[in-house]
Tab-separated table of C-alpha atoms in Angstrom:
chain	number	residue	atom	x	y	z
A	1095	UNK	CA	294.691	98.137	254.812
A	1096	UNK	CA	294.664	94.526	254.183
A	1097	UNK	CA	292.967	93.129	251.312
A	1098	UNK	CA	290.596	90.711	253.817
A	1099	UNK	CA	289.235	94.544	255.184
A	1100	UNK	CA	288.682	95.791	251.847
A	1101	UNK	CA	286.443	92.902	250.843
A	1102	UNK	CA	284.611	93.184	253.972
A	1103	UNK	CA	284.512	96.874	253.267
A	1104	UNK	CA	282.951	96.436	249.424
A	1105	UNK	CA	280.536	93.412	251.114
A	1106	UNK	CA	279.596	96.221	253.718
A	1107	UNK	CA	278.341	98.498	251.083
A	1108	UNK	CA	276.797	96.792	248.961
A	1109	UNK	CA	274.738	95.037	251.891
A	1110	UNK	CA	273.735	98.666	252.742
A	1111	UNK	CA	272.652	99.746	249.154
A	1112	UNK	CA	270.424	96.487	249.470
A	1113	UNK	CA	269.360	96.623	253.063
A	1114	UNK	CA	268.103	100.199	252.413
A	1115	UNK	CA	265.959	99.118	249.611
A	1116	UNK	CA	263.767	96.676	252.412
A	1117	UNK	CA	261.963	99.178	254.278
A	1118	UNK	CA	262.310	102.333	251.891
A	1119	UNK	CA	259.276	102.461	250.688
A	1120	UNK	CA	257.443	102.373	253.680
A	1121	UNK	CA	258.074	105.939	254.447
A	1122	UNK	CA	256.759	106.954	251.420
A	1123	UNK	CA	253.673	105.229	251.446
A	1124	UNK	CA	251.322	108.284	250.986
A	1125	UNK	CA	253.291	109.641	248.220
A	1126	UNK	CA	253.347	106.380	246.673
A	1127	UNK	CA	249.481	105.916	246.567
A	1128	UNK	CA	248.527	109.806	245.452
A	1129	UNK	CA	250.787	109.027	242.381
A	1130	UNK	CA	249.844	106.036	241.565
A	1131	UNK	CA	246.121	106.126	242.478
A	1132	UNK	CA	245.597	103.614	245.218
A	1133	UNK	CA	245.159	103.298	248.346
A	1134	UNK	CA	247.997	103.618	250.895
A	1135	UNK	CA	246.765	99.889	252.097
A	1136	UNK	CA	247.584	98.714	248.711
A	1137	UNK	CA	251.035	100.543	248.230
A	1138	UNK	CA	251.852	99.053	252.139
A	1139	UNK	CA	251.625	95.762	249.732
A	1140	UNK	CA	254.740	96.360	248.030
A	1141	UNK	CA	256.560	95.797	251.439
A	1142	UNK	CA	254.776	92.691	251.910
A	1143	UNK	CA	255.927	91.294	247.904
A	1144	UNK	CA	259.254	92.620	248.799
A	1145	UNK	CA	259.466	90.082	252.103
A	1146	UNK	CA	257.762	87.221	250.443
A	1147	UNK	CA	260.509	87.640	247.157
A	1148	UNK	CA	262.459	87.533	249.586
A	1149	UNK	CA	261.721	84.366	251.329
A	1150	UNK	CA	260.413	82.532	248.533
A	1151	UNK	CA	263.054	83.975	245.291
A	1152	UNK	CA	265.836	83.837	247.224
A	1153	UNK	CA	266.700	79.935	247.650
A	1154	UNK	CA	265.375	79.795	244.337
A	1155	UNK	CA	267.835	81.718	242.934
A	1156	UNK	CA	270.345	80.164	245.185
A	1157	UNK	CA	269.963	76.473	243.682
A	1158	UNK	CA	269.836	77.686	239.898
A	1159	UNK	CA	272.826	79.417	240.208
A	1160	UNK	CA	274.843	77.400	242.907
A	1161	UNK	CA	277.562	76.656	239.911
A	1162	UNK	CA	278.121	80.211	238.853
A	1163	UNK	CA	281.483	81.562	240.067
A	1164	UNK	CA	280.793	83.470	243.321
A	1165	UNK	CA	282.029	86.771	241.849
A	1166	UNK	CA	280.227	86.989	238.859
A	1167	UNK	CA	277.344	85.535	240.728
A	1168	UNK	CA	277.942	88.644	243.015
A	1169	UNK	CA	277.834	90.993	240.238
A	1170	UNK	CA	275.117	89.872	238.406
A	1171	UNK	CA	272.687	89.369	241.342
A	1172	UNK	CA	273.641	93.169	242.324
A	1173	UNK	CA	272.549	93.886	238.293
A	1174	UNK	CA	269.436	92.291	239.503
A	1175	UNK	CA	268.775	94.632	242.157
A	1176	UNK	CA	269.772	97.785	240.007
A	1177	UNK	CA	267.055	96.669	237.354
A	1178	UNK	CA	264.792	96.340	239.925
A	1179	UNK	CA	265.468	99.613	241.406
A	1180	UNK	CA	265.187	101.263	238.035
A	1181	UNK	CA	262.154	99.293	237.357
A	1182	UNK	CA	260.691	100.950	240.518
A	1183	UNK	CA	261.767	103.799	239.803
A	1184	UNK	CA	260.155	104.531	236.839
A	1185	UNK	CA	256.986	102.405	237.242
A	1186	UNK	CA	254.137	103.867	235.657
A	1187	UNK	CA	251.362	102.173	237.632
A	1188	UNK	CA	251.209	100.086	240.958
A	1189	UNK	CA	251.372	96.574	239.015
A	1190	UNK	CA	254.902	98.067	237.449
A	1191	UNK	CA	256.155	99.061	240.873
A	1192	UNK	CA	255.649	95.524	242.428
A	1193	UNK	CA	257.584	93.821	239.496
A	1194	UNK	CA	260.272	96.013	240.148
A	1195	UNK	CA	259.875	95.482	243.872
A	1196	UNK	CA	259.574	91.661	243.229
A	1197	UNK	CA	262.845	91.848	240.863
A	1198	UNK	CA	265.275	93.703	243.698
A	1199	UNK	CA	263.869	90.989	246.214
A	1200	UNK	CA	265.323	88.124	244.303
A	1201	UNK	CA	268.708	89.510	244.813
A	1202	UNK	CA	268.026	90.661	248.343
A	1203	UNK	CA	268.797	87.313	250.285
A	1204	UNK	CA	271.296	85.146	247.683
A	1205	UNK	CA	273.200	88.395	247.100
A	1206	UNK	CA	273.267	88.552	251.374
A	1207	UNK	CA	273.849	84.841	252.083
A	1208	UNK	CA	276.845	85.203	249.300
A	1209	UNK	CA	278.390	88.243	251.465
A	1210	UNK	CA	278.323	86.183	254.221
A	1211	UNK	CA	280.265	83.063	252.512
A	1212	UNK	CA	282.715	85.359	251.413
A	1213	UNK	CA	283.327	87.106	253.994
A	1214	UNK	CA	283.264	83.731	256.276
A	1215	UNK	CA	285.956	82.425	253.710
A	1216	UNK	CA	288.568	85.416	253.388
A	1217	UNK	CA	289.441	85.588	256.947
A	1218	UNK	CA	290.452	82.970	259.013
A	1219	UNK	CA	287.965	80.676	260.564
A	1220	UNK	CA	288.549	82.334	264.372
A	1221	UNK	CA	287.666	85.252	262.983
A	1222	UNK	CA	284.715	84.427	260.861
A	1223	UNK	CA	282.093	85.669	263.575
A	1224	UNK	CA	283.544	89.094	263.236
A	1225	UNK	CA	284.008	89.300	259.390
A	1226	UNK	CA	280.010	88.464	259.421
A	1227	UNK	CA	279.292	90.843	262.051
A	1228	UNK	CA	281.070	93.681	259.801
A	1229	UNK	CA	278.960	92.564	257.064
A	1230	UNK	CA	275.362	92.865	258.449
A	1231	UNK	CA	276.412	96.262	260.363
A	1232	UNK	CA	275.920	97.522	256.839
A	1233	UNK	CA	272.257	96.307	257.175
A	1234	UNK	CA	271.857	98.068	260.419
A	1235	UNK	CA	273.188	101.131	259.451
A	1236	UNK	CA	271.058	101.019	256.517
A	1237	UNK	CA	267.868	100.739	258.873
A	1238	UNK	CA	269.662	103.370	260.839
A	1239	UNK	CA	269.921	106.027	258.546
A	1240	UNK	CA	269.529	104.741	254.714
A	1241	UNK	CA	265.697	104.155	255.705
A	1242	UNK	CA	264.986	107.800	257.093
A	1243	UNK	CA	267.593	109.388	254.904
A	1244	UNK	CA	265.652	108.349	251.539
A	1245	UNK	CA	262.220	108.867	253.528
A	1246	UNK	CA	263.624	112.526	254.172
A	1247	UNK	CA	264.786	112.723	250.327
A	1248	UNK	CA	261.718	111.660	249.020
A	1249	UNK	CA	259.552	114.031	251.235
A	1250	UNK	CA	261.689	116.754	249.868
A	1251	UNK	CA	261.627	115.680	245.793
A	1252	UNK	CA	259.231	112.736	245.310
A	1253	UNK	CA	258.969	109.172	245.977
A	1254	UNK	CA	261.013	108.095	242.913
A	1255	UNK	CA	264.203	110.213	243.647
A	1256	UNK	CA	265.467	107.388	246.519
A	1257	UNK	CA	264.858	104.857	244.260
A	1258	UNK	CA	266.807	106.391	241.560
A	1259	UNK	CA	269.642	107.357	244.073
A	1260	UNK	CA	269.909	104.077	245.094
A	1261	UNK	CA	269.627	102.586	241.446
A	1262	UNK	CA	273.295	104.646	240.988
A	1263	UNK	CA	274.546	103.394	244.597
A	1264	UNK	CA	273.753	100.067	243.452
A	1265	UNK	CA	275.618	100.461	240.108
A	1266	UNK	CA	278.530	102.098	242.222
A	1267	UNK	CA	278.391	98.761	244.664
A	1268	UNK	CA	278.993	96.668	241.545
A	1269	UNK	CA	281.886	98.392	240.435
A	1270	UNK	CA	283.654	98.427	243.901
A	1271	UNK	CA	282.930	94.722	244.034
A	1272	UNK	CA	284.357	94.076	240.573
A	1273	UNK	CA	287.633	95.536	241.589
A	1274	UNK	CA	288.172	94.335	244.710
A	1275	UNK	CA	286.634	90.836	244.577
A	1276	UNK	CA	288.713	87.766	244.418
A	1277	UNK	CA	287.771	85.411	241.679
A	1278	UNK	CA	286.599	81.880	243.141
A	1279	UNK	CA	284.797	79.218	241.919
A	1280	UNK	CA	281.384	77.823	243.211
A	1281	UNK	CA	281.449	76.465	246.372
A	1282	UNK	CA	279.450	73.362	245.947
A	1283	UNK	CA	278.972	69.991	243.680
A	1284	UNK	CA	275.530	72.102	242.541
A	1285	UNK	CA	271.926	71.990	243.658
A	1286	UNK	CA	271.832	68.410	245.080
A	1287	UNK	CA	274.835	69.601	247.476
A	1288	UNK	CA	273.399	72.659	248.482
A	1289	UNK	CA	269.412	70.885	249.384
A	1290	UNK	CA	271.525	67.968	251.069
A	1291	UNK	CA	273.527	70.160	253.386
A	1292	UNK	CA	270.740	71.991	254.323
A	1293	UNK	CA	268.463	69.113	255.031
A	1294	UNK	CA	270.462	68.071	258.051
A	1295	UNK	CA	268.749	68.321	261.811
A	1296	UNK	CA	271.472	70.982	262.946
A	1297	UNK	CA	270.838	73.736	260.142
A	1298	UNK	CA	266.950	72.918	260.545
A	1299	UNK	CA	267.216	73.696	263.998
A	1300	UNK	CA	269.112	76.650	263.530
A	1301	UNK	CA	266.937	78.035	261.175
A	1302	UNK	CA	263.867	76.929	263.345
A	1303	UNK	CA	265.680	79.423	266.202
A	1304	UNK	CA	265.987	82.213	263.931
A	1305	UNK	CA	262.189	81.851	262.776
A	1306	UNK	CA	260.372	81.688	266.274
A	1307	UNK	CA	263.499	83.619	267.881
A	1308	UNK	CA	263.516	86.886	266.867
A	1309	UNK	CA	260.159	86.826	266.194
A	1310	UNK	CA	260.012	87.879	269.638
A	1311	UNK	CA	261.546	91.041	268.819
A	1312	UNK	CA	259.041	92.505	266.106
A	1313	UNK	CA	256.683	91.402	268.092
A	1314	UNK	CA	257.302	94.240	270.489
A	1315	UNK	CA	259.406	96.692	268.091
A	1316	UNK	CA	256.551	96.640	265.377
A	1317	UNK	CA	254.512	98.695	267.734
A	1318	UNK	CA	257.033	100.393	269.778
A	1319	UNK	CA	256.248	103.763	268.589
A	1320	UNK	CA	252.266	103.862	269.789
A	1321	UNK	CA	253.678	101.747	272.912
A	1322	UNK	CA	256.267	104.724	274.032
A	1323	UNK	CA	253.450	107.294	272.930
A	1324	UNK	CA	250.702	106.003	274.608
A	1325	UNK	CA	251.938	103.776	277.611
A	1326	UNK	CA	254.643	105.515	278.803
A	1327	UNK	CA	254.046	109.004	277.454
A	1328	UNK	CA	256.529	110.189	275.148
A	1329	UNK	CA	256.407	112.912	272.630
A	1330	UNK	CA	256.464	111.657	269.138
A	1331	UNK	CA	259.895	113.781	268.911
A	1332	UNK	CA	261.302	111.740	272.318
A	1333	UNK	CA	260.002	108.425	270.073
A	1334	UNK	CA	262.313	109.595	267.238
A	1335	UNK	CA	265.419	110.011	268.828
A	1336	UNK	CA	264.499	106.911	271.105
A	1337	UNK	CA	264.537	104.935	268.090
A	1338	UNK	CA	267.881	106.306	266.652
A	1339	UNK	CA	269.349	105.047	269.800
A	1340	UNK	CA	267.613	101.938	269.419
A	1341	UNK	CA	269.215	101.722	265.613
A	1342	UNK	CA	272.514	102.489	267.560
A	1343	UNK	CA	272.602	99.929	269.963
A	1344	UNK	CA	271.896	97.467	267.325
A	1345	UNK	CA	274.670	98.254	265.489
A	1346	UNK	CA	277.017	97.812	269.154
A	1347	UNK	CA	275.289	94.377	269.606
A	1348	UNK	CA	275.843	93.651	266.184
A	1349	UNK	CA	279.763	93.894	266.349
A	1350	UNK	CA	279.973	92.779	269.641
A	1351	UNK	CA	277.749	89.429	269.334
A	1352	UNK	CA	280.120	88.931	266.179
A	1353	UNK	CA	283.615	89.065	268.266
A	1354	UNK	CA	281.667	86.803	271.093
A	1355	UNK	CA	280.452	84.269	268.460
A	1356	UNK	CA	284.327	83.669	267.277
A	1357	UNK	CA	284.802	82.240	271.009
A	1358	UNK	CA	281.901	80.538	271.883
A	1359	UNK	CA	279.053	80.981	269.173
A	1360	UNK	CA	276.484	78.514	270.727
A	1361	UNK	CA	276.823	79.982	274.489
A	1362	UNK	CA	276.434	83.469	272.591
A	1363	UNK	CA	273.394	82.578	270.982
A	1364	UNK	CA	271.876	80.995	274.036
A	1365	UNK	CA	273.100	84.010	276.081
A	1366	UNK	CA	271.221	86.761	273.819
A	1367	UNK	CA	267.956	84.720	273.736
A	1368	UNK	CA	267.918	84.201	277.402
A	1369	UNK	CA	268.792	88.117	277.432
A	1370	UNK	CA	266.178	88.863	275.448
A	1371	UNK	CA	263.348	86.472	276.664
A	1372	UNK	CA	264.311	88.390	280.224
A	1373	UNK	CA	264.241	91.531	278.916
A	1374	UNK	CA	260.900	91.015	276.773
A	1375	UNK	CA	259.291	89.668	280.101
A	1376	UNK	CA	260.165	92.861	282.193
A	1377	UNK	CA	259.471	95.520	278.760
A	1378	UNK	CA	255.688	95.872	279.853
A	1379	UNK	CA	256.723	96.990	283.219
A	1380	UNK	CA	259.602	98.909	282.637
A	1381	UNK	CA	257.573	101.306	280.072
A	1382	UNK	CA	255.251	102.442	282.441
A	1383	UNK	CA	258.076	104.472	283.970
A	1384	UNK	CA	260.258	107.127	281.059
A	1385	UNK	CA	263.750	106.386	283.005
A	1386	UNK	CA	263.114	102.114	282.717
A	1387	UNK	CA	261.537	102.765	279.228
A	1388	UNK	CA	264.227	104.162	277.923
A	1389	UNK	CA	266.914	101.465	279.267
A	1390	UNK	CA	264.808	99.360	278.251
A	1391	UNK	CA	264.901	100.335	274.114
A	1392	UNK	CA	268.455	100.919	274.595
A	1393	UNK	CA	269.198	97.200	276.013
A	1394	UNK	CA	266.967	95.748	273.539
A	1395	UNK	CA	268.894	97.597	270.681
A	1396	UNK	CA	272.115	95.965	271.295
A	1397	UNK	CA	270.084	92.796	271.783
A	1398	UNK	CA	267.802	92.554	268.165
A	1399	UNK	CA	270.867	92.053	266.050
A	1400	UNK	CA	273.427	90.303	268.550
A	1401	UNK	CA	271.422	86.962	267.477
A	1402	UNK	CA	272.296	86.843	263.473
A	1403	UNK	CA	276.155	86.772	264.312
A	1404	UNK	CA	275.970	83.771	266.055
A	1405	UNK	CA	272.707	82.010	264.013
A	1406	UNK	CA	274.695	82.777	260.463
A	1407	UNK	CA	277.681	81.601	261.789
A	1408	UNK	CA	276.889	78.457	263.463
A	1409	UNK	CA	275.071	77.530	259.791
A	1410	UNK	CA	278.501	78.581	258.332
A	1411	UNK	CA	279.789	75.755	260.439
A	1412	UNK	CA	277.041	72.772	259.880
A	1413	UNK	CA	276.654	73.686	255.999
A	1414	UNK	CA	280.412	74.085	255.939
A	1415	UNK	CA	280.242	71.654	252.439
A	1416	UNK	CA	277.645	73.866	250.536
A	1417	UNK	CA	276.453	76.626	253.003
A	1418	UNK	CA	275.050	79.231	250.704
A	1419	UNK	CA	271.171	78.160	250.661
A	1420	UNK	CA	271.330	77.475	254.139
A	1421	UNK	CA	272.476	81.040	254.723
A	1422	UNK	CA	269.865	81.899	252.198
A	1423	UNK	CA	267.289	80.372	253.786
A	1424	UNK	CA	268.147	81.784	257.231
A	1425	UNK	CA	267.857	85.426	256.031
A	1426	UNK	CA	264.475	84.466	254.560
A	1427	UNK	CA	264.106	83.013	257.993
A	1428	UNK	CA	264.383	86.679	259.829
A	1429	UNK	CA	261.423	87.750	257.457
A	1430	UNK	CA	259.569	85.020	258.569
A	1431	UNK	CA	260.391	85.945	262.097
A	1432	UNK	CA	259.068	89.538	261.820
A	1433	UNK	CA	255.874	89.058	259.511
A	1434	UNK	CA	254.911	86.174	262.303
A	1435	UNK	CA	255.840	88.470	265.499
A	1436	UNK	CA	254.038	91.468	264.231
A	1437	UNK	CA	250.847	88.689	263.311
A	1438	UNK	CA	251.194	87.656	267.045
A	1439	UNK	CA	251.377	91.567	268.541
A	1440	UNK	CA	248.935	92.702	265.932
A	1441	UNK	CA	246.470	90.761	267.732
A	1442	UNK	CA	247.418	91.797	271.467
A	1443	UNK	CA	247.010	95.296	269.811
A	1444	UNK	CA	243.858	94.795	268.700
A	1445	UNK	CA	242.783	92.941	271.646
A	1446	UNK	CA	243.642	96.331	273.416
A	1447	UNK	CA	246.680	94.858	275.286
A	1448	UNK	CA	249.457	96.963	273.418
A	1449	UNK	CA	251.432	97.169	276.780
A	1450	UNK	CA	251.658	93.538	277.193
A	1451	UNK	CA	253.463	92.570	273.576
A	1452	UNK	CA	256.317	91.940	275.307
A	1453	UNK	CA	254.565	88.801	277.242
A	1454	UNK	CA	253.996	87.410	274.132
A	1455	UNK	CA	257.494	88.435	272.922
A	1456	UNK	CA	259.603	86.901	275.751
A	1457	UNK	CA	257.439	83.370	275.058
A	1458	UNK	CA	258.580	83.514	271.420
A	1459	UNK	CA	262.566	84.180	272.210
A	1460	UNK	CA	262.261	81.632	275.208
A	1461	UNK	CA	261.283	79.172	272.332
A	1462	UNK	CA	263.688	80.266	270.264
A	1463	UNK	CA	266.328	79.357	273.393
A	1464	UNK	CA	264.917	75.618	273.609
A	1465	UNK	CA	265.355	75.119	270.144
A	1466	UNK	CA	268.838	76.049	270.049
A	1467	UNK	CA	269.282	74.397	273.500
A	1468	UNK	CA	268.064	71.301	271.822
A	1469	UNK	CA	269.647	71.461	268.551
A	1470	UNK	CA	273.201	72.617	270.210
A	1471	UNK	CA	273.932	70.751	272.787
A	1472	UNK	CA	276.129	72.566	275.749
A	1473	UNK	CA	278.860	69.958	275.190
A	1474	UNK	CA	280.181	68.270	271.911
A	1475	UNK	CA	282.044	65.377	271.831
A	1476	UNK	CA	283.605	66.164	268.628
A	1477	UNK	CA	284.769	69.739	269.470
A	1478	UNK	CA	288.057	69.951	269.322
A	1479	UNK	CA	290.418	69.976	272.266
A	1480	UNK	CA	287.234	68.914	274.089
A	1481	UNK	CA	285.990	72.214	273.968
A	1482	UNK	CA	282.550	73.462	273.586
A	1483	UNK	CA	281.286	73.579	270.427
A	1484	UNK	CA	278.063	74.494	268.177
A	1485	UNK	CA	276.927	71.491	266.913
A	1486	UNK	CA	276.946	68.019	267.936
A	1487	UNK	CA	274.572	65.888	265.426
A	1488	UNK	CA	276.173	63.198	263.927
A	1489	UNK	CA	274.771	64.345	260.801
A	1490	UNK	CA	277.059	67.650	260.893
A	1491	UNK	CA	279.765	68.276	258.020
A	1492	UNK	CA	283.423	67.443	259.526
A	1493	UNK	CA	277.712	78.057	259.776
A	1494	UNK	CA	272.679	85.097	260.062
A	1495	UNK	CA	271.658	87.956	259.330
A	1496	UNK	CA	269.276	89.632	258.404
């Protein structure tokens, strides 16, 4: 095996021992609240200081340590998310729990934005797309089956045993890392470098895609359970293994969106949006029959993830100088993205239009295409070869997911 597959291996991992940590909690929530005496509202709040860590901690943490040497800076920021891991695990009351929660989301999107430098810089460039795409498949297998594997674990034991197992997982990460990790110093001037890069129109745009992009997406998968239940009519059993297909088929678009983004990463973008803006647009007729309902999950699993291939990669490109916060930034983006779309079909819900999320879905991922239309042009004068290219600002260095 070359050495190039065993970084992306070790990077693969680790972004599954962190991806896992996201969403664990939330199918625990019941346990969490009878043990540590509040309500199940209030431990659903640990999710929410997880995202907003997340967004907000992880740029921070990006600029103060944008001149650490990217492997120790690796290391230590996976540290970060064992502590925090152990810190949950152990907490003692509900104000413990969200410090540790807090202190694992600081990690969670400079320790993913770092993968996806690295693995962007040990291949070559016509390969990058694919090197990221084998990255983030670690987060969707984690949502595949870390998620309901420590739900399932936790059920059977108690809510702290995941967070314990993944506390040794995480340690294990680090160690993998540590041996298979080439040393390499930081990849920008420092702070200045990194807030410069990112300031420019192209990466703006591109993060602006990601944010009102895929926010079409949890706007329909946040309530695609009670939508297959009560729409079209599926047993809560048929919704299960519906949505391990659905986990499936994202991890198919994932690698596929990755190999299409090393030949044309702009055209692939604007192809999965359109995809999915079609798609979205049809989903409230399609589930009112069980054969269309079920193409339709499937087709919009290989669609949800096909977009941070292309998004992370074309930032790769335009932050080429100092790409790391961008990156950073972007994954904060995709939390944006869902908290907003499940805002926007929270309110259809509630408005007693559940079948119609997907309305409001395909207008979100139809914006998402006219940003990226307007921020990528089709042609690029500067593309080598006269080629098509991502990117075509004149402020562009001579660059999802999740």
């Amino acid at each position: 095996m070359r050495k190039s597959s065993v970084i992306l291996t070790a990077l693969c991992v680790s972004v599954f021992v962190v991806g896992t940590s996201e969403y664990l909690v939330a199918g625990l929530l019941p346990q969490v609240a009878e043990d540590l005496g509040v309500s199940v509202g209030a431990a659903g709040q640990t999710v929410t200081a997880y995202g907003l860590g997340v967004v907000v901690g992880g740029p921070v943490v990006t600029l103060l340590t944008a001149r650490m040497p990217r492997k120790g800076l690796a290391l230590s920021l996976m540290l970060l998310f064992a502590v925090g891991s152990a810190v949950s695990a152990f907490a003692g009351s509900y104000e413990v729990l969200l410090i540790g929660r807090v202190l694992s989301s600081f990690s969670h999107a400079a320790f993913f934005a770092l993968a996806l430098v690295v693995a962007g810089k040990v291949v070559p460039e016509e390969k990058a797309g694919r090197a990221i795409a084998a990255v983030v498949s670690g987060l969707t297998v984690a949502t595949l089956l870390g998620v309901p594997l420590g739900a399932l674990l936790g059920e059977r034991t108690d809510w702290r045993t995941p967070f314990v197992v993944l506390t040794v997982l995480t340690l294990l990460g680090t160690a993998l890392l540590a041996a298979v990790l080439p040393r390499q110093a930081a990849e920008s001037a420092g702070a200045r470098a990194e807030i410069r890069v990112m300031a420019q129109r192209p990466v703006l745009l591109a993060i602006a895609t990601t944010a009102v992009g895929f926010a079409g997406v949890a706007t329909v998968f946040t309530y695609i359970a009670p939508l297959l239940t009560e729409v079209t009519g599926f047993a809560a059993f048929v919704v299960s293994v519906l949505l391990l297909a659905y986990g499936a088929g994202s991890f198919l678009g994932n690698l596929i969106a990755g190999r299409l983004t090393d030949r044309a990463p702009a055209a692939t973008l604007r192809g999965v949006f359109a995809a999915l803006a079609l798609l979205l647009a049809c989903t409230p007729f399609a589930v009112t029959w069980k054969p269309t309902a079920v193409l339709a999950v499937l087709l919009l699993g290989l669609l949800a993830t096909a977009t941070i291939a292309p998004l992370q990669g074309l930032i790769l490109r335009h932050a080429r100088e100092a790409p790391t916060l961008a990156v950073s930034v972007n994954v904060g983006a995709f939390q944006l993205a869902t908290a907003m779309g499940s805002a926007v079909g929270g309110v259809i819900v509630a408005a007693g239009a559940l079948r119609w999320t997907g309305l409001a879905g395909a207008v979100l991922s139809a914006l998402g295409l006219a940003v990226s239309v307007y921020a990528l042009p089709r042609k690029s004068k500067s593309a080598k070869g006269g080629a098509p290219e991502a990117g075509t600002a004149a402020t562009s260095p001579a660059p999802t997911t999740v």
